[in-house]
Coordinates of C-alpha atoms and ligand atoms in Angstrom, one line a residue:
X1 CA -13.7 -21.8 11.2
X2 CA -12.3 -24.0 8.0
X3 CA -12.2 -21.9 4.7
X4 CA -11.7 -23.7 1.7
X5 CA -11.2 -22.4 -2.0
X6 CA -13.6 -23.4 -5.0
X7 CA -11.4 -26.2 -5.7
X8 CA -11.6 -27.7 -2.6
X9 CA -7.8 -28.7 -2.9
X10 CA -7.3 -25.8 -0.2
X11 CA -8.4 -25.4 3.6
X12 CA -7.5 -23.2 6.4
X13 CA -8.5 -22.3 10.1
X14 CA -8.3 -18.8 10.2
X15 CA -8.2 -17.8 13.6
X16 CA -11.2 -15.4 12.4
X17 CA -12.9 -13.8 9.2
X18 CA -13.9 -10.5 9.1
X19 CA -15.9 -8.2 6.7
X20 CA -15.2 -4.9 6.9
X21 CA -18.1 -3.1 5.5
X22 CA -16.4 0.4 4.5
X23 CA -13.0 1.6 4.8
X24 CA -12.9 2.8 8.5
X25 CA -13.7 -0.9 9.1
X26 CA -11.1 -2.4 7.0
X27 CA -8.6 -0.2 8.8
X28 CA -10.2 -0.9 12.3
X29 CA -9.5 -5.3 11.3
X30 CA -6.2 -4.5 10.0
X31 CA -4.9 -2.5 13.0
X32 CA -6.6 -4.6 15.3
X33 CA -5.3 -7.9 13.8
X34 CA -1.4 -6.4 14.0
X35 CA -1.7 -5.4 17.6
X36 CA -2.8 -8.7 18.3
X37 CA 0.4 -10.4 16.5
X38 CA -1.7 -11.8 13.7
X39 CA -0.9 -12.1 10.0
X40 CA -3.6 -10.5 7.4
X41 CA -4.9 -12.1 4.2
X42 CA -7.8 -11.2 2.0
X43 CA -9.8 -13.9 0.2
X44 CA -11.8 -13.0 -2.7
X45 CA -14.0 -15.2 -4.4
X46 CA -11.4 -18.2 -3.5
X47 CA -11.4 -19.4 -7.0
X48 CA -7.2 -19.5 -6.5
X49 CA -5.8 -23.2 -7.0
X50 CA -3.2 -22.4 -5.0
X51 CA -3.2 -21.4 -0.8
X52 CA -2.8 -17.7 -1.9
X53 CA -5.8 -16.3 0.9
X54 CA -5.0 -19.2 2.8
X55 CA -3.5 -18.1 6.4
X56 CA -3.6 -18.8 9.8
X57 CA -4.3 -15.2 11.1
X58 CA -7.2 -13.0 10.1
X59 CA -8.6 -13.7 6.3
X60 CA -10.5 -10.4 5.5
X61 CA -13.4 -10.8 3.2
X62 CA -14.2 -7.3 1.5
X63 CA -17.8 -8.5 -0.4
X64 CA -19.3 -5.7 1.5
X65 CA -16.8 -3.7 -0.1
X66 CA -18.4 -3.7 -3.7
X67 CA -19.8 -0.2 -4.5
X68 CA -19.2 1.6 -7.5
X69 CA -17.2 5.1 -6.2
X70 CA -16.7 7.2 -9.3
X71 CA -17.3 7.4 -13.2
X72 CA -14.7 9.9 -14.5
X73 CA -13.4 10.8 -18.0
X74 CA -9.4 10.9 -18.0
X75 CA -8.4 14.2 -18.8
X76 CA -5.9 13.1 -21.2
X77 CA -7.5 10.4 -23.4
X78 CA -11.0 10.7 -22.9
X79 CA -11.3 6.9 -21.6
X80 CA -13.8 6.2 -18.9
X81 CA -12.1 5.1 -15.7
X82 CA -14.2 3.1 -13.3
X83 CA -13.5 3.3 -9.6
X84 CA -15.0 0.5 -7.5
X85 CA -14.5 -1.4 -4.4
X86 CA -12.0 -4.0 -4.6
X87 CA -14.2 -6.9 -3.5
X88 CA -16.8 -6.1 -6.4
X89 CA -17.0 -9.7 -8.5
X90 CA -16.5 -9.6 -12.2
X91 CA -20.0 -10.0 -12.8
X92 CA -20.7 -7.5 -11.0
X93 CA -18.8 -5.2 -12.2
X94 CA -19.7 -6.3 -15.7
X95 CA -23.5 -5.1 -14.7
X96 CA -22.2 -2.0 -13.5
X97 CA -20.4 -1.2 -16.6
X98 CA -23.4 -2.8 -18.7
X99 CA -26.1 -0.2 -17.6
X100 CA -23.7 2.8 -18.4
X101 CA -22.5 1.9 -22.1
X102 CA -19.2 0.4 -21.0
X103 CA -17.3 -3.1 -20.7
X104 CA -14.1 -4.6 -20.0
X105 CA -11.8 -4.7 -22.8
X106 CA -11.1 -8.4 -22.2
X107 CA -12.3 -11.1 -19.6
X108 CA -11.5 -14.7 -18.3
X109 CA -13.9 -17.6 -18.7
X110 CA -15.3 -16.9 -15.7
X111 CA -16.9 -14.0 -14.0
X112 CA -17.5 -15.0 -9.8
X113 CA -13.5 -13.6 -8.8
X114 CA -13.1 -10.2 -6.9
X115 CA -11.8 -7.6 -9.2
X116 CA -8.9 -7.5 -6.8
X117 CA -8.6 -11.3 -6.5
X118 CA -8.7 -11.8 -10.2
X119 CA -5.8 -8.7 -10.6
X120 CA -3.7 -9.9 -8.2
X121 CA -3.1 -13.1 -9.7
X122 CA -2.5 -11.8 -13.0
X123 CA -6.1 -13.1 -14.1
X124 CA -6.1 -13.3 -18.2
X125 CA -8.4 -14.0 -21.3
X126 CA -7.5 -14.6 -25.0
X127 CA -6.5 -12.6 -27.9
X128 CA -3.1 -11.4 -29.3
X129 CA -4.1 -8.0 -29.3
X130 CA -5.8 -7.8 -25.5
X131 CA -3.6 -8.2 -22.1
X132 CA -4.6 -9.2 -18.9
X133 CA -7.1 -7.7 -15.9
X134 CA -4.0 -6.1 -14.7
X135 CA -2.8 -4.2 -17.2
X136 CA -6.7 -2.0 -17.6
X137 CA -5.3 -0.9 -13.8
X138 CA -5.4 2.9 -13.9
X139 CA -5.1 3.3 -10.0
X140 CA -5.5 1.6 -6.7
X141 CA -5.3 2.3 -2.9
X142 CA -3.4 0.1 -0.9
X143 CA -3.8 0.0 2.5
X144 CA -0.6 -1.1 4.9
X145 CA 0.0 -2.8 8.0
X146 CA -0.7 0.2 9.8
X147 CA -4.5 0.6 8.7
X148 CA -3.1 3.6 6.4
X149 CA -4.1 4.2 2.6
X150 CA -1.8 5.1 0.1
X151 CA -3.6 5.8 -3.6
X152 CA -0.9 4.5 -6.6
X153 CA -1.5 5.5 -10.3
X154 CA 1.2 5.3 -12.7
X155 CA 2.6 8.6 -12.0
X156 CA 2.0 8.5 -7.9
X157 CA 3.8 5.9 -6.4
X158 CA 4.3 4.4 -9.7
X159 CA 6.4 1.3 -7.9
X160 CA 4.3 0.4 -5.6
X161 CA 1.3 1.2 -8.1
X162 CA 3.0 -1.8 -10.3
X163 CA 4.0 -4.4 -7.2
X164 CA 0.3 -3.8 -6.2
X165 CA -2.0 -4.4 -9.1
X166 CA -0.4 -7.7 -9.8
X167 CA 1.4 -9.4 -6.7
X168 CA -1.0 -11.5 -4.5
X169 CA -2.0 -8.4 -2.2
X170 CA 1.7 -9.2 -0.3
X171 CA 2.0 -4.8 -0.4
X172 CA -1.3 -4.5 1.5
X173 CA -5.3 -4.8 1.2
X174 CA -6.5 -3.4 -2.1
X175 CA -9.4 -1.7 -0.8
X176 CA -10.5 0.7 -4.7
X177 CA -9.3 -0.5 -8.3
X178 CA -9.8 2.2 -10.4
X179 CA -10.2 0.1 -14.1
X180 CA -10.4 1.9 -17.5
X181 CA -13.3 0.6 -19.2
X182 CA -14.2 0.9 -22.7
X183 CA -17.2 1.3 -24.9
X184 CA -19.8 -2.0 -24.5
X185 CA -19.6 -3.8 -27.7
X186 CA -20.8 -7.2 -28.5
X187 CA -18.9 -10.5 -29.6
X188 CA -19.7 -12.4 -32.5
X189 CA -19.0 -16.2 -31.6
X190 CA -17.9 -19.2 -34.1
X191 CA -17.2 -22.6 -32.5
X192 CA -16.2 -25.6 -34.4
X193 CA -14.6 -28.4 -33.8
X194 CA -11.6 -28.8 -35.7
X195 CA -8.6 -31.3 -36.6
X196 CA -6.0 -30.3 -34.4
X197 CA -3.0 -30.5 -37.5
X198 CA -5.3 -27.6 -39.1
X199 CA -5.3 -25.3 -36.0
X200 CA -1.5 -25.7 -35.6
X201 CA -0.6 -25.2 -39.3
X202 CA -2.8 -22.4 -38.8
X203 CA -2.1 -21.3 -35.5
X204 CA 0.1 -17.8 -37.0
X205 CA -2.8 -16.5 -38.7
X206 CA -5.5 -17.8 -36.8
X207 CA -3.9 -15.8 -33.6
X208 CA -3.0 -12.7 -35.5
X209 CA -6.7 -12.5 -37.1
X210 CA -9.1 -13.0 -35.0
X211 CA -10.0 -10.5 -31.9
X212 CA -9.9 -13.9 -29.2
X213 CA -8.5 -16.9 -30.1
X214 CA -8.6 -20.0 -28.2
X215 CA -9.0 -23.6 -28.3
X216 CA -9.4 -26.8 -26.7
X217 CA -7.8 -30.2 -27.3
X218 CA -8.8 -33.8 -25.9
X219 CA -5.1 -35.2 -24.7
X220 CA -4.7 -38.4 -27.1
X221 CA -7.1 -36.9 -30.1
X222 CA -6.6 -35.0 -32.6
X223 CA -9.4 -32.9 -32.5
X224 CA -9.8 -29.3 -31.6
X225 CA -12.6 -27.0 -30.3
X226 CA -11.9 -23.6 -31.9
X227 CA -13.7 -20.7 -30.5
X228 CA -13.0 -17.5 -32.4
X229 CA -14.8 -14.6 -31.0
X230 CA -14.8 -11.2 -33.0
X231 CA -15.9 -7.5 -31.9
X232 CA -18.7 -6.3 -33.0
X233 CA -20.6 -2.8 -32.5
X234 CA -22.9 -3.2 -29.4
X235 CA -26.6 -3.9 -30.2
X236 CA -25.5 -6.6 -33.1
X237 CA -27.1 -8.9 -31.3
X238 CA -30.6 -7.1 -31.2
X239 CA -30.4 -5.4 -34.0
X240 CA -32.1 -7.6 -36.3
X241 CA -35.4 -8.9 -36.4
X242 CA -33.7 -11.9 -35.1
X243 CA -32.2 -10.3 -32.5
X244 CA -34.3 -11.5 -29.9
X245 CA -33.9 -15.0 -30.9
X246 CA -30.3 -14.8 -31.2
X247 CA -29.7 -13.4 -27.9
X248 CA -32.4 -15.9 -26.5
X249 CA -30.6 -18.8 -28.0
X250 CA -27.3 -17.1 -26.6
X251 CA -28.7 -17.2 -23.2
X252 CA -30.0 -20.6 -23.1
X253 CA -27.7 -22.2 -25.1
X254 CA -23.9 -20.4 -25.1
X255 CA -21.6 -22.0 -26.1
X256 CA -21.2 -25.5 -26.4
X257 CA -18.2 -25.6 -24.5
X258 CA -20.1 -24.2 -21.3
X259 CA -23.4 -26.9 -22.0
X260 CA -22.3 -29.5 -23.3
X261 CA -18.3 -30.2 -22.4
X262 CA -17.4 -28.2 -19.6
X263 CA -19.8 -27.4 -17.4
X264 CA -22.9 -29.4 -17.6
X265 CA -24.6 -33.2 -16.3
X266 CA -23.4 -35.0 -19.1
X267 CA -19.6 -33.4 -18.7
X268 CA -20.1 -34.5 -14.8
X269 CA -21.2 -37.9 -16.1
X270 CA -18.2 -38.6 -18.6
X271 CA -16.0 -37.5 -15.5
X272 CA -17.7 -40.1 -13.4
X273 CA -17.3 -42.9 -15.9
X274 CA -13.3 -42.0 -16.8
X275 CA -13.1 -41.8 -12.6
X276 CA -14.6 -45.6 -12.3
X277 CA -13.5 -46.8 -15.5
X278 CA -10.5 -45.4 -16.4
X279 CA -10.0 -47.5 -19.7
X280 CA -13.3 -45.6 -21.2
X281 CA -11.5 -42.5 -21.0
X282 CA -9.9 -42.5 -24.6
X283 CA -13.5 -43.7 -26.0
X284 CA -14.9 -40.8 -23.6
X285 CA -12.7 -38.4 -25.5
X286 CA -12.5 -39.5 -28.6
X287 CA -16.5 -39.3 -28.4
X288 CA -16.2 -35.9 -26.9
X289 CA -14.1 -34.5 -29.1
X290 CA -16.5 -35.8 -32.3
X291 CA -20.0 -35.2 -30.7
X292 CA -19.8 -31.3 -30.5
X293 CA -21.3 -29.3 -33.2
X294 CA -20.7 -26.1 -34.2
X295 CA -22.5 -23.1 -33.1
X296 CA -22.8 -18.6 -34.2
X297 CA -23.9 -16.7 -32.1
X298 CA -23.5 -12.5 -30.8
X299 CA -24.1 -11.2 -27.4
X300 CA -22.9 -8.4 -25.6
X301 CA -18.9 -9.4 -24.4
X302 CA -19.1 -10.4 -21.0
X303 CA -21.6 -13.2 -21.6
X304 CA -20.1 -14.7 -24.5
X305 CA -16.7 -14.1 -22.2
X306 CA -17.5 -15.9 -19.1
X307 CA -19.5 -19.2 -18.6
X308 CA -20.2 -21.1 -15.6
X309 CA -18.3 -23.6 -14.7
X310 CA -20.4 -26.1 -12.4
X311 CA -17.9 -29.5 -12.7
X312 CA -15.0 -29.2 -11.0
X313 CA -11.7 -29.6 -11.5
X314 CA -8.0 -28.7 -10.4
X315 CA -6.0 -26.8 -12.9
X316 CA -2.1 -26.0 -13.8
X317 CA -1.7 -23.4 -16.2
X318 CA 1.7 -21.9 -17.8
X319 CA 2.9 -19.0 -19.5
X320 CA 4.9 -20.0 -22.4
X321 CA 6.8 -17.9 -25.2
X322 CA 4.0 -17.8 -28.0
X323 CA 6.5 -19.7 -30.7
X324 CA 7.2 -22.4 -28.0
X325 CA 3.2 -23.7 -28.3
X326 CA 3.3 -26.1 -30.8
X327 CA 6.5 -27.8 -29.3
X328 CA 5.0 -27.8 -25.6
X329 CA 1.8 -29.2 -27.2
X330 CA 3.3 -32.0 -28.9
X331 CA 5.6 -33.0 -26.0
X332 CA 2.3 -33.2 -23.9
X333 CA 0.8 -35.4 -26.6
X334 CA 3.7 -37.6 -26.6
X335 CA 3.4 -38.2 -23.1
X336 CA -0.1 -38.5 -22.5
X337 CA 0.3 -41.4 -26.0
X338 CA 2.8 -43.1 -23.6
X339 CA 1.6 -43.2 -20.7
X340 CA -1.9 -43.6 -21.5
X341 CA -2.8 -41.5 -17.9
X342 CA -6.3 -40.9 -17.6
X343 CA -7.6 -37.2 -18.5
X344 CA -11.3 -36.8 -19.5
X345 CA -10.4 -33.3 -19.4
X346 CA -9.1 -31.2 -22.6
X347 CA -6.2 -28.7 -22.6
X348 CA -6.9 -25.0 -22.9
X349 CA -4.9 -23.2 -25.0
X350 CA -5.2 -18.9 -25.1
X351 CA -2.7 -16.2 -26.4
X352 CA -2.0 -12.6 -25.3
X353 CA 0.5 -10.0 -26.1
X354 CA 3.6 -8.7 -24.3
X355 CA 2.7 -6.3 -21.4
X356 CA 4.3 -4.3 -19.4
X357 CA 3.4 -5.4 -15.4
X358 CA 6.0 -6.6 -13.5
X359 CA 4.9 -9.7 -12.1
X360 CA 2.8 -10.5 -15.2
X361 CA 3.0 -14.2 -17.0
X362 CA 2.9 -12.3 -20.2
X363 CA 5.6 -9.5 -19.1
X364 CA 8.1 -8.6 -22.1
X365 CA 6.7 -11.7 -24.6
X366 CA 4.1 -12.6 -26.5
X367 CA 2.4 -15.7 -24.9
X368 CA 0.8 -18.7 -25.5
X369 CA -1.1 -20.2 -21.9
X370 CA -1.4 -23.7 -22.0
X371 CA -4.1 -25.2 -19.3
X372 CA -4.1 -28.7 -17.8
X373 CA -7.1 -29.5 -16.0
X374 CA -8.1 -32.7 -14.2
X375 CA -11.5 -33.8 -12.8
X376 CA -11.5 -33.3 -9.3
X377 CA -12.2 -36.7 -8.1
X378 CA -9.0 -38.2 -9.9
X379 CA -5.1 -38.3 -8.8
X380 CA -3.5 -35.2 -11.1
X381 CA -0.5 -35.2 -9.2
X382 CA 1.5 -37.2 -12.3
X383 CA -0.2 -35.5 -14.9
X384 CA 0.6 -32.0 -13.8
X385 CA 4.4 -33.0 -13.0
X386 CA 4.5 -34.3 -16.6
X387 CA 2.9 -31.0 -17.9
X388 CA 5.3 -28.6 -15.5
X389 CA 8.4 -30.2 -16.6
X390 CA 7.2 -29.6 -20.1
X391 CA 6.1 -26.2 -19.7
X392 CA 9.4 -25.3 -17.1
X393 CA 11.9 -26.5 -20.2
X394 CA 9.9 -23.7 -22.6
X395 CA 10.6 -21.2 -19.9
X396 CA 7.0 -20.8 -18.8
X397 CA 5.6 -19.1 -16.0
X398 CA 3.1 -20.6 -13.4
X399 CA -0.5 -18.8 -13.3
X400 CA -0.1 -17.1 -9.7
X401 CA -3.5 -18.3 -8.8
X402 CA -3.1 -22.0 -10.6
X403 CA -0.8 -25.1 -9.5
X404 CA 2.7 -25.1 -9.7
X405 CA 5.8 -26.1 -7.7
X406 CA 7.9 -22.9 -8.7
X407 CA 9.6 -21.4 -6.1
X408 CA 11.3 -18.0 -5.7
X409 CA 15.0 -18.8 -7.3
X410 CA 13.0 -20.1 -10.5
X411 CA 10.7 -17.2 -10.3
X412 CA 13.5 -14.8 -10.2
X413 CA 14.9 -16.0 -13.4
X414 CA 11.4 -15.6 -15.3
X415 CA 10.6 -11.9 -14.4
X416 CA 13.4 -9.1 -14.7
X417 CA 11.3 -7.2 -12.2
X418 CA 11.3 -9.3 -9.8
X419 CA 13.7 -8.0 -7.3
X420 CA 12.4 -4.4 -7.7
X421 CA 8.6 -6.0 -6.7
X422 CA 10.8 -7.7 -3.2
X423 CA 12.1 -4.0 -3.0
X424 CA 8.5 -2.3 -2.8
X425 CA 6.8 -5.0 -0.8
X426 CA 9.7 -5.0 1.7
X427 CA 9.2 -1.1 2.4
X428 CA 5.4 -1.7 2.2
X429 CA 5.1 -4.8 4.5
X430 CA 8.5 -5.1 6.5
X431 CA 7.0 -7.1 9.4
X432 CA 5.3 -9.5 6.8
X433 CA 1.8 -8.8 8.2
X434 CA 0.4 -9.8 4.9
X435 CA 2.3 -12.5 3.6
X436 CA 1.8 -16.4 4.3
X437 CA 3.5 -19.6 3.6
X438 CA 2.5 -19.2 -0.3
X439 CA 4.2 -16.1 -1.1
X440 CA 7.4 -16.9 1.0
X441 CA 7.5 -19.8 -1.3
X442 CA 7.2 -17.2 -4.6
X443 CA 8.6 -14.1 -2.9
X444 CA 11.3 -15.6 -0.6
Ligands
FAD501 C1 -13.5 -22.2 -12.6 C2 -12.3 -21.3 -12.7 C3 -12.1 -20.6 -13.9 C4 -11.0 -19.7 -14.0 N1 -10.8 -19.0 -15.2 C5 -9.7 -18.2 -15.3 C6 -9.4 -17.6 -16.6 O1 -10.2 -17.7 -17.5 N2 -8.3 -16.9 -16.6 C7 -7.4 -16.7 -15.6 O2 -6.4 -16.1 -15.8 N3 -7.7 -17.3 -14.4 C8 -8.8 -18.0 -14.2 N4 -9.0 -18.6 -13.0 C9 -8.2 -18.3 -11.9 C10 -8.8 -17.1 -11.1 O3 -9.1 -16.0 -12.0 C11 -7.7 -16.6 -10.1 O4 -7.3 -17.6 -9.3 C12 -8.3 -15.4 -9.3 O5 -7.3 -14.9 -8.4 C13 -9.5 -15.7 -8.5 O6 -10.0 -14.5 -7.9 P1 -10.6 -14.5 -6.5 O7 -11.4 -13.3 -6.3 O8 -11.3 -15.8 -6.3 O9 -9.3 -14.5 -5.6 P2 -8.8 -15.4 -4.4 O10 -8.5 -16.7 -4.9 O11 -9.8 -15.3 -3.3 O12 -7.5 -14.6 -4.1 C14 -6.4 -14.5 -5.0 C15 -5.3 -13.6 -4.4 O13 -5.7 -12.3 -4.4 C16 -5.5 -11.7 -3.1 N5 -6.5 -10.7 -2.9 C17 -7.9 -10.9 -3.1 N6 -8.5 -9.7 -2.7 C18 -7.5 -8.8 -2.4 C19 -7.5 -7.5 -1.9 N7 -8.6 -6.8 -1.8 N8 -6.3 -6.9 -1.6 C20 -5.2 -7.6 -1.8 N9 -5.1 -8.9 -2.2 C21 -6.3 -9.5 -2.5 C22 -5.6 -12.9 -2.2 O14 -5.0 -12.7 -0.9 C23 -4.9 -14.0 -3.0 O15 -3.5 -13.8 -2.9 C24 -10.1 -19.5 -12.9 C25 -10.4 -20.2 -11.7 C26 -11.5 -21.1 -11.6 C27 -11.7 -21.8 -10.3

């Protein structure tokens, strides 16, 4: 069989997949593939840019593995801690966690990843105040080369609890996440297109003041789509008379970056042009940037969170220090002005504070991410080697799960934990059943 990610930039012949449908099952494939001399890698949704599930040997695909296990109070805090299988997708677990009063505390732009897929690539959203996927982990089980599961919290096994919930499954199969979830509240939406000098003057307070910051920005213009979403008490958006008609119009409509830029016809279209007429493409985003309007709206979090994403594209996307943004953005304009390379896609820019996970992009530093995309019918290669040596010279770390070219001596010298994760995935997976040509590039 030929697997190939959501990207399409990725294929690979496994020499089977298989999908366990409980536990025994998982251990039964993973036993069964080490006797018969094969490597092991799980694929989740295959959203990853780069060939993290990609492998020659056995790719496990746990989507039968999906089922909420336990609702628990922690004894401590009182927070709700959510155990579930680790192939459950986002928007599954959002529904889960919908229909009992709870949510995620913060979310991606998307919602079709596994919960393990989308952890162990260090999967993030936007907002000064609100981390990663990874760092909600409260506890996983990890299962090793030799079919065995090993549960890691931050008090049992606390190493391997930390190399595990962000590290590109290389210490095993992930077969429960156990998340801590929080009380469902809504989000209260404002996009407007802005001029890009205001959002950057701006940038200090607009970050520090609002619950999720981010915005977009058409290479060559100097326009911005702002979106700040704030938290609101769940029910906002049915609370009023209009509620209905809010949450109607939040449904059909969203936001304009999912309808009208990023994900729908006319988006495909614009691409289409720039790809057979690559002198429209500054018209094409000059017009872009100009033609969007701006749009309220409040819905519960996960929907104003995640859109769908139905053009696609290929995407790099580094970590920088958060006071390095404005630099790296202008460098990237600079280029872009010289070069006149065609992009009809805008750069993404989100921020999230320092956390504490040792293979995460935002470890020990407040971070800006800056996202270059590129439709996937045009070249990128250029663009993206422009962007990385921009984002590289800021000291920014690669996305696990985007495109880079980092390898493991770079790596090393961006993450202080680094050579404690090699420690605890050596003792987990001596016989490197569950690596592949990827992470020998980004592990060594
Ligand atoms: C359209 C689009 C939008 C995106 N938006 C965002 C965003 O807003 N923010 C962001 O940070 N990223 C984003 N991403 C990147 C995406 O979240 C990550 O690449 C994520 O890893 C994808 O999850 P997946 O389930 O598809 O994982 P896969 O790509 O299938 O796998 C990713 C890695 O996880 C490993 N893995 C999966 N399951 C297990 C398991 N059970 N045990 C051990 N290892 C496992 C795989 O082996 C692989 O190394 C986006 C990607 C796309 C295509």
């Amino acid at each position: 069989m030929i697997w190939t990610n959501w990207a399409r930039n990725v294929s690979a012949a496994p020499v089977r997949q298989e999908q366990p449908a409980s536990e025994d099952e998982l251990s039964d494939a993973v036993r069964r593939a080490v006797k018969e001399g094969h490597t092991v890698r799980v694929v989740g949704g295959g959203h990853s840019f780069m060939p993290a599930a990609a492998t020659d040997g056995v790719q496990l695909n746990l989507d039968h593995l999906n089922a909420l296990h336990r609702l628990e109070r922690d004894a401590d805090t009182g927070h709700a801690l959510v155990t579930v299988g680790a192939g459950m997708r986002l928007h599954q677990l959002n529904q889960v966690l919908a229909e009992r009063g709870l949510a995620m505390q913060n979310l991606g732009d998307i919602d079709q990843q596994s919960i393990a897929g989308a952890i162990s690539t260090g999967t993030h959203g936007t907002g000064a105040r609100f981390g990663g996927l990874a760092t909600r982990v409260r506890a996983l089980t990890v299962m090793g080369p030799d079919g065995e599961v090993t549960r890691a919290t931050p008090t049992e096994r606390h190493d391997l609890f930390e190399a595990s919930r962000l590290g590109l499954g290389a210490t095993g199969v992930l077969s429960t996440v156990t998340i801590e979830a929080i009380p469902a509240f809504d989000l209260h939406a404002v996009e407007e297109p802005w001029p890009l000098d205001r959002v950057l003057e701006g940038l200090d307070d607009l970050v520090a003041d609002t619950d999720h910051f981010e915005f977009y920005w058409f290479p060559t213009t100097r326009r911005a789509l702002t979106l700040r979403n704030t938290r609101v008490d769940a029910g906002t958006s049915a609370g009023s008379g209009l509620g209905h008609r809010v949450r109607k119009v939040a449904g059909a409509a969203r936001s304009f970056l999912d309808e009208e830029v990023l994900s729908n016809g006319l988006f495909e279209t614009v691409n289409r042009i720039a790809t057979a007429v690559p002198a429209a493409t500054p018209t094409l985003n000059a017009v872009s940037a100009r033609a969007l309007s701006a749009r309220r709206y409040t819905a519960p979090s996960h929907e104003v969170y995640c859109t769908n994403r139905r053009v696609r594209f290929r995407e790099m996307e580094y970590a920088v220090p958060r006071a390095a943004v404005v630099e790296v953005l202008n460098e990237l304009d600079a280029w872009q002005r010289s070069t006149g390379e065609n992009v009809p896609f805008p750069v993404e820019v989100r921020f999230a504070p320092a956390d504490d996970v040792w293979l995460s992009t935002a470890y020990g530093r407040e971070t800006a991410y800056v996202a270059v995309h590129q439709y996937w019918r045009l070249p990128y290669a250029r663009y993206f080697d422009a962007a990385e040596q921009i984002f590289t010279a800021a000291g920014g770390r690669p996305h696990w799960g985007k495109m880079h070219s980092c390898d493991a001596d770079y790596l090393a010298g961006q993450y202080r934990r680094f050579p404690d994760f090699r420690r605890v995935r050596d003792a987990a997976d001596p016989e490197g059943v569950f690596a592949n040509p990827y992470t020998q590039r980004v592990f060594g």
